[in-house]
Amino acid sequence: MRTVAIIVAGGSGTRFGAEMPKQFLELGGRPILMRTIEAFLENGDNSFDVIVTLPQGQMDLWQQLCREYGFEVPHRVVDGGETRWHSVKNALDSIGAIDDVDIIAVHDGVRPLVSADVIDRVLGAARSDGAAIPVVTLNDSVRQIEGNCSSHALDRSMLRAVQTPQAFDARVLMDAYMQPFDPTFTDDASVVERAGHRVTLVEGDPINLKITRPMDLALAEYLLNDPDA
């Protein structure tokens, strides 16, 4: 059976303040997206077919970068969509028949430091329970904003921050994405839950950060050079 990894890479770099999309910025001398792809292909306990979603306007740049960096790691690129939901939907449609696919994992293209342990935990739970996502505890206090500009504190011990990869039985995910798009979908787990499936939480890793701002890239560089930090 095959395991498919969909890597969603549709950032524009606007929040990052960079001219180049953030997934193409260098981390440790290579574009972030290349390191993200390698995190899956170098996972010893699993073998992945990798699908990368990119906006049509970024595909030529990606091909150019692959040539410049000699990046020959097997992967397939499909058109991204207007939203993350549409990008994942396009990737799922490109798979075709799933008779030989057991698990489909969906991962952010700008989470290059995901560990083999996190991937293994998520895949294992998805195989046993049908759907699983990695989560981490919150360090900061959190408040919920009310409509009248007031707010109230929430019990952070009851809250978790969600990471990727999120992994699902292939048929569960395909079935969930038969639903029409809803702007309230926040991630793949929310799509699967809307379809009536329970999602299992597994332990994530604070190092599995999402690079969205310059300080995230600086931290990722530090962690890459000192993984025991």
C-alpha positions as a Markdown table, in Angstrom:
| # | Residue | x | y | z |
|---|---|---|---|---|
| 1 | Met | 0.0 | 0.0 | 0.0 |
| 2 | Arg | 1.1 | 3.5 | -0.7 |
| 3 | Thr | 1.3 | 6.5 | 1.7 |
| 4 | Val | 0.8 | 9.9 | 0.1 |
| 5 | Ala | 2.1 | 13.1 | 1.5 |
| 6 | Ile | 0.5 | 16.3 | 0.2 |
| 7 | Ile | 2.7 | 19.3 | 0.9 |
| 8 | Val | 0.8 | 22.6 | 0.7 |
| 9 | Ala | 3.0 | 25.5 | -0.4 |
| 10 | Gly | 1.1 | 28.5 | -1.4 |
| 11 | Gly | 2.6 | 31.4 | 0.6 |
| 12 | Ser | 3.3 | 34.7 | -1.1 |
| 13 | Gly | 5.8 | 36.1 | 1.4 |
| 14 | Thr | 3.6 | 39.2 | 2.1 |
| 15 | Arg | 3.7 | 38.9 | 5.9 |
| 16 | Phe | 7.3 | 37.9 | 5.7 |
| 17 | Gly | 8.2 | 41.1 | 3.9 |
| 18 | Ala | 10.2 | 39.2 | 1.3 |
| 19 | Glu | 10.2 | 39.6 | -2.5 |
| 20 | Met | 10.4 | 35.8 | -2.9 |
| 21 | Pro | 7.6 | 33.5 | -1.5 |
| 22 | Lys | 8.7 | 32.3 | 1.9 |
| 23 | Gln | 8.7 | 28.6 | 1.0 |
| 24 | Phe | 11.6 | 29.4 | -1.4 |
| 25 | Leu | 13.7 | 31.3 | 1.1 |
| 26 | Glu | 16.9 | 29.6 | 2.1 |
| 27 | Leu | 17.2 | 27.6 | 5.4 |
| 28 | Gly | 20.7 | 26.2 | 5.9 |
| 29 | Gly | 21.7 | 27.0 | 2.4 |
| 30 | Arg | 18.6 | 25.5 | 0.6 |
| 31 | Pro | 15.0 | 26.5 | 0.0 |
| 32 | Ile | 12.7 | 25.8 | 2.9 |
| 33 | Leu | 10.4 | 23.7 | 0.6 |
| 34 | Met | 13.2 | 21.4 | -0.3 |
| 35 | Arg | 14.0 | 20.6 | 3.3 |
| 36 | Thr | 10.3 | 20.0 | 4.0 |
| 37 | Ile | 10.1 | 17.5 | 1.1 |
| 38 | Glu | 13.2 | 15.7 | 2.3 |
| 39 | Ala | 11.8 | 15.4 | 5.9 |
| 40 | Phe | 9.3 | 12.9 | 4.4 |
| 41 | Leu | 11.5 | 11.1 | 2.0 |
| 42 | Glu | 14.2 | 10.6 | 4.6 |
| 43 | Asn | 11.7 | 9.1 | 7.1 |
| 44 | Gly | 13.0 | 5.6 | 7.6 |
| 45 | Asp | 9.8 | 3.8 | 8.7 |
| 46 | Asn | 7.6 | 5.1 | 5.9 |
| 47 | Ser | 7.7 | 5.5 | 2.1 |
| 48 | Phe | 5.9 | 8.4 | 0.7 |
| 49 | Asp | 4.6 | 9.5 | -2.7 |
| 50 | Val | 5.0 | 13.3 | -2.4 |
| 51 | Ile | 2.6 | 15.8 | -4.1 |
| 52 | Val | 3.4 | 19.5 | -3.8 |
| 53 | Thr | 0.8 | 22.1 | -4.4 |
| 54 | Leu | 2.0 | 25.4 | -5.8 |
| 55 | Pro | 0.3 | 28.5 | -7.3 |
| 56 | Gln | 0.6 | 28.3 | -11.1 |
| 57 | Gly | 2.6 | 31.5 | -11.1 |
| 58 | Gln | 5.3 | 30.0 | -8.9 |
| 59 | Met | 5.9 | 26.8 | -10.8 |
| 60 | Asp | 8.5 | 28.1 | -13.2 |
| 61 | Leu | 10.5 | 29.6 | -10.2 |
| 62 | Trp | 10.3 | 26.2 | -8.4 |
| 63 | Gln | 11.6 | 24.4 | -11.5 |
| 64 | Gln | 14.4 | 27.0 | -11.8 |
| 65 | Leu | 15.3 | 26.5 | -8.1 |
| 66 | Cys | 15.4 | 22.7 | -8.5 |
| 67 | Arg | 17.9 | 23.1 | -11.3 |
| 68 | Glu | 20.0 | 25.6 | -9.4 |
| 69 | Tyr | 20.2 | 23.4 | -6.3 |
| 70 | Gly | 20.4 | 20.1 | -8.1 |
| 71 | Phe | 17.2 | 19.0 | -6.3 |
| 72 | Glu | 16.2 | 15.6 | -7.8 |
| 73 | Val | 14.1 | 14.2 | -4.9 |
| 74 | Pro | 11.0 | 12.6 | -6.5 |
| 75 | His | 7.9 | 14.6 | -6.2 |
| 76 | Arg | 4.9 | 15.7 | -8.3 |
| 77 | Val | 3.6 | 19.3 | -8.5 |
| 78 | Val | 0.0 | 20.2 | -8.9 |
| 79 | Asp | -1.8 | 23.6 | -9.1 |
| 80 | Gly | -2.7 | 25.2 | -5.8 |
| 81 | Gly | -6.0 | 26.8 | -5.3 |
| 82 | Glu | -7.6 | 29.9 | -4.0 |
| 83 | Thr | -7.5 | 28.6 | -0.4 |
| 84 | Arg | -5.7 | 25.7 | 1.4 |
| 85 | Trp | -8.9 | 23.7 | 1.0 |
| 86 | His | -8.9 | 24.1 | -2.8 |
| 87 | Ser | -5.2 | 23.2 | -2.9 |
| 88 | Val | -5.7 | 20.0 | -1.0 |
| 89 | Lys | -8.7 | 19.2 | -3.1 |
| 90 | Asn | -6.7 | 19.6 | -6.3 |
| 91 | Ala | -4.0 | 17.3 | -4.9 |
| 92 | Leu | -6.6 | 14.7 | -3.9 |
| 93 | Asp | -8.2 | 14.8 | -7.4 |
| 94 | Ser | -4.8 | 14.2 | -8.9 |
| 95 | Ile | -4.3 | 10.9 | -7.1 |
| 96 | Gly | -7.1 | 9.2 | -8.9 |
| 97 | Ala | -8.0 | 5.7 | -7.7 |
| 98 | Ile | -6.9 | 5.1 | -4.1 |
| 99 | Asp | -7.3 | 1.3 | -4.0 |
| 100 | Asp | -3.5 | 1.0 | -3.2 |
| 101 | Val | -3.4 | 4.1 | -0.9 |
| 102 | Asp | -3.7 | 3.5 | 2.8 |
| 103 | Ile | -2.9 | 6.9 | 4.4 |
| 104 | Ile | -2.8 | 10.5 | 3.1 |
| 105 | Ala | -0.9 | 13.0 | 5.2 |
| 106 | Val | -1.2 | 16.8 | 4.6 |
| 107 | His | 1.7 | 19.0 | 5.7 |
| 108 | Asp | 2.6 | 22.7 | 5.6 |
| 109 | Gly | 5.3 | 23.5 | 3.1 |
| 110 | Val | 6.9 | 25.8 | 5.6 |
| 111 | Arg | 7.3 | 23.3 | 8.5 |
| 112 | Pro | 10.7 | 21.9 | 7.4 |
| 113 | Leu | 11.8 | 20.7 | 10.9 |
| 114 | Val | 9.2 | 18.1 | 11.4 |
| 115 | Ser | 10.8 | 15.0 | 12.9 |
| 116 | Ala | 10.5 | 11.4 | 12.0 |
| 117 | Asp | 9.0 | 10.7 | 15.5 |
| 118 | Val | 6.1 | 13.1 | 14.9 |
| 119 | Ile | 5.4 | 11.7 | 11.5 |
| 120 | Asp | 5.5 | 8.1 | 12.9 |
| 121 | Arg | 3.1 | 9.0 | 15.7 |
| 122 | Val | 0.6 | 10.7 | 13.4 |
| 123 | Leu | 0.7 | 7.9 | 10.8 |
| 124 | Gly | 0.3 | 5.2 | 13.5 |
| 125 | Ala | -2.7 | 6.9 | 15.0 |
| 126 | Ala | -4.3 | 7.5 | 11.6 |
| 127 | Arg | -3.9 | 3.8 | 10.7 |
| 128 | Ser | -5.6 | 2.7 | 14.0 |
| 129 | Asp | -8.2 | 5.5 | 14.3 |
| 130 | Gly | -8.7 | 6.9 | 10.8 |
| 131 | Ala | -7.7 | 10.5 | 11.5 |
| 132 | Ala | -4.9 | 12.0 | 13.6 |
| 133 | Ile | -3.2 | 15.4 | 14.1 |
| 134 | Pro | -0.2 | 16.5 | 16.2 |
| 135 | Val | -0.8 | 19.1 | 18.9 |
| 136 | Val | 1.3 | 21.0 | 21.5 |
| 137 | Thr | 0.4 | 22.7 | 24.8 |
| 138 | Leu | 0.2 | 26.5 | 25.0 |
| 139 | Asn | 2.7 | 28.5 | 27.1 |
| 140 | Asp | 0.9 | 31.9 | 26.9 |
| 141 | Ser | -2.3 | 32.8 | 28.6 |
| 142 | Val | -5.2 | 33.2 | 26.1 |
| 143 | Arg | -8.3 | 35.2 | 26.0 |
| 144 | Gln | -11.5 | 35.0 | 23.9 |
| 145 | Ile | -12.6 | 38.3 | 22.3 |
| 146 | Glu | -16.3 | 39.1 | 22.6 |
| 147 | Gly | -18.4 | 41.0 | 20.1 |
| 148 | Asn | -18.7 | 44.0 | 22.4 |
| 149 | Cys | -14.9 | 44.5 | 22.6 |
| 150 | Ser | -14.6 | 42.8 | 25.9 |
| 151 | Ser | -12.8 | 39.5 | 26.5 |
| 152 | His | -12.4 | 36.7 | 29.0 |
| 153 | Ala | -9.7 | 34.3 | 29.9 |
| 154 | Leu | -9.7 | 30.7 | 28.8 |
| 155 | Asp | -8.2 | 27.7 | 30.6 |
| 156 | Arg | -5.1 | 27.1 | 28.5 |
| 157 | Ser | -4.8 | 23.6 | 30.0 |
| 158 | Met | -7.9 | 22.7 | 27.9 |
| 159 | Leu | -6.4 | 24.1 | 24.7 |
| 160 | Arg | -3.9 | 22.9 | 22.2 |
| 161 | Ala | -2.1 | 24.4 | 19.2 |
| 162 | Val | -2.4 | 22.3 | 16.1 |
| 163 | Gln | 0.5 | 21.3 | 13.8 |
| 164 | Thr | 1.0 | 19.3 | 10.7 |
| 165 | Pro | 1.3 | 16.7 | 9.2 |
| 166 | Gln | -2.3 | 15.7 | 9.7 |
| 167 | Ala | -2.9 | 12.2 | 8.6 |
| 168 | Phe | -6.0 | 10.3 | 7.5 |
| 169 | Asp | -7.2 | 7.0 | 6.2 |
| 170 | Ala | -7.3 | 7.7 | 2.4 |
| 171 | Arg | -11.0 | 7.0 | 2.1 |
| 172 | Val | -11.9 | 9.1 | 5.1 |
| 173 | Leu | -10.1 | 12.1 | 3.7 |
| 174 | Met | -11.5 | 11.6 | 0.2 |
| 175 | Asp | -15.0 | 11.3 | 1.5 |
| 176 | Ala | -14.6 | 14.5 | 3.6 |
| 177 | Tyr | -13.4 | 16.5 | 0.6 |
| 178 | Met | -16.6 | 15.6 | -1.3 |
| 179 | Gln | -18.2 | 18.3 | 0.9 |
| 180 | Pro | -18.6 | 21.8 | -0.6 |
| 181 | Phe | -16.1 | 24.4 | 0.5 |
| 182 | Asp | -16.9 | 26.3 | 3.6 |
| 183 | Pro | -14.8 | 29.3 | 4.7 |
| 184 | Thr | -15.0 | 28.2 | 8.3 |
| 185 | Phe | -12.8 | 25.2 | 7.6 |
| 186 | Thr | -9.5 | 25.9 | 9.4 |
| 187 | Asp | -7.5 | 22.8 | 8.4 |
| 188 | Asp | -8.0 | 19.3 | 7.1 |
| 189 | Ala | -9.1 | 18.0 | 10.5 |
| 190 | Ser | -12.0 | 20.5 | 10.5 |
| 191 | Val | -13.1 | 19.2 | 7.1 |
| 192 | Val | -12.9 | 15.6 | 8.3 |
| 193 | Glu | -14.8 | 16.4 | 11.6 |
| 194 | Arg | -17.5 | 18.1 | 9.6 |
| 195 | Ala | -18.0 | 14.9 | 7.7 |
| 196 | Gly | -18.6 | 13.1 | 11.0 |
| 197 | His | -15.3 | 11.5 | 11.7 |
| 198 | Arg | -13.5 | 11.7 | 15.0 |
| 199 | Val | -9.9 | 13.1 | 15.1 |
| 200 | Thr | -7.3 | 11.7 | 17.4 |
| 201 | Leu | -4.7 | 14.0 | 19.0 |
| 202 | Val | -1.1 | 12.9 | 19.3 |
| 203 | Glu | 1.9 | 14.6 | 20.8 |
| 204 | Gly | 3.5 | 17.2 | 18.5 |
| 205 | Asp | 6.9 | 19.0 | 18.9 |
| 206 | Pro | 7.6 | 22.7 | 19.5 |
| 207 | Ile | 10.5 | 22.4 | 17.1 |
| 208 | Asn | 8.0 | 21.6 | 14.3 |
| 209 | Leu | 7.5 | 25.3 | 13.9 |
| 210 | Lys | 5.7 | 27.0 | 11.0 |
| 211 | Ile | 7.9 | 29.7 | 9.3 |
| 212 | Thr | 5.7 | 32.7 | 8.7 |
| 213 | Arg | 7.9 | 35.6 | 9.9 |
| 214 | Pro | 11.6 | 36.5 | 9.8 |
| 215 | Met | 12.0 | 35.6 | 13.5 |
| 216 | Asp | 10.7 | 32.1 | 12.7 |
| 217 | Leu | 13.3 | 31.7 | 10.0 |
| 218 | Ala | 16.1 | 32.9 | 12.4 |
| 219 | Leu | 14.9 | 30.4 | 15.0 |
| 220 | Ala | 14.7 | 27.6 | 12.5 |
| 221 | Glu | 18.3 | 28.3 | 11.4 |
| 222 | Tyr | 19.4 | 28.1 | 15.1 |
| 223 | Leu | 17.5 | 24.8 | 15.6 |
| 224 | Leu | 18.9 | 23.4 | 12.4 |
| 225 | Asn | 22.4 | 24.0 | 13.6 |
| 226 | Asp | 21.8 | 22.9 | 17.1 |
| 227 | Pro | 19.0 | 20.3 | 17.2 |
| 228 | Asp | 19.6 | 19.6 | 20.9 |
| 229 | Ala | 18.7 | 23.2 | 21.8 |
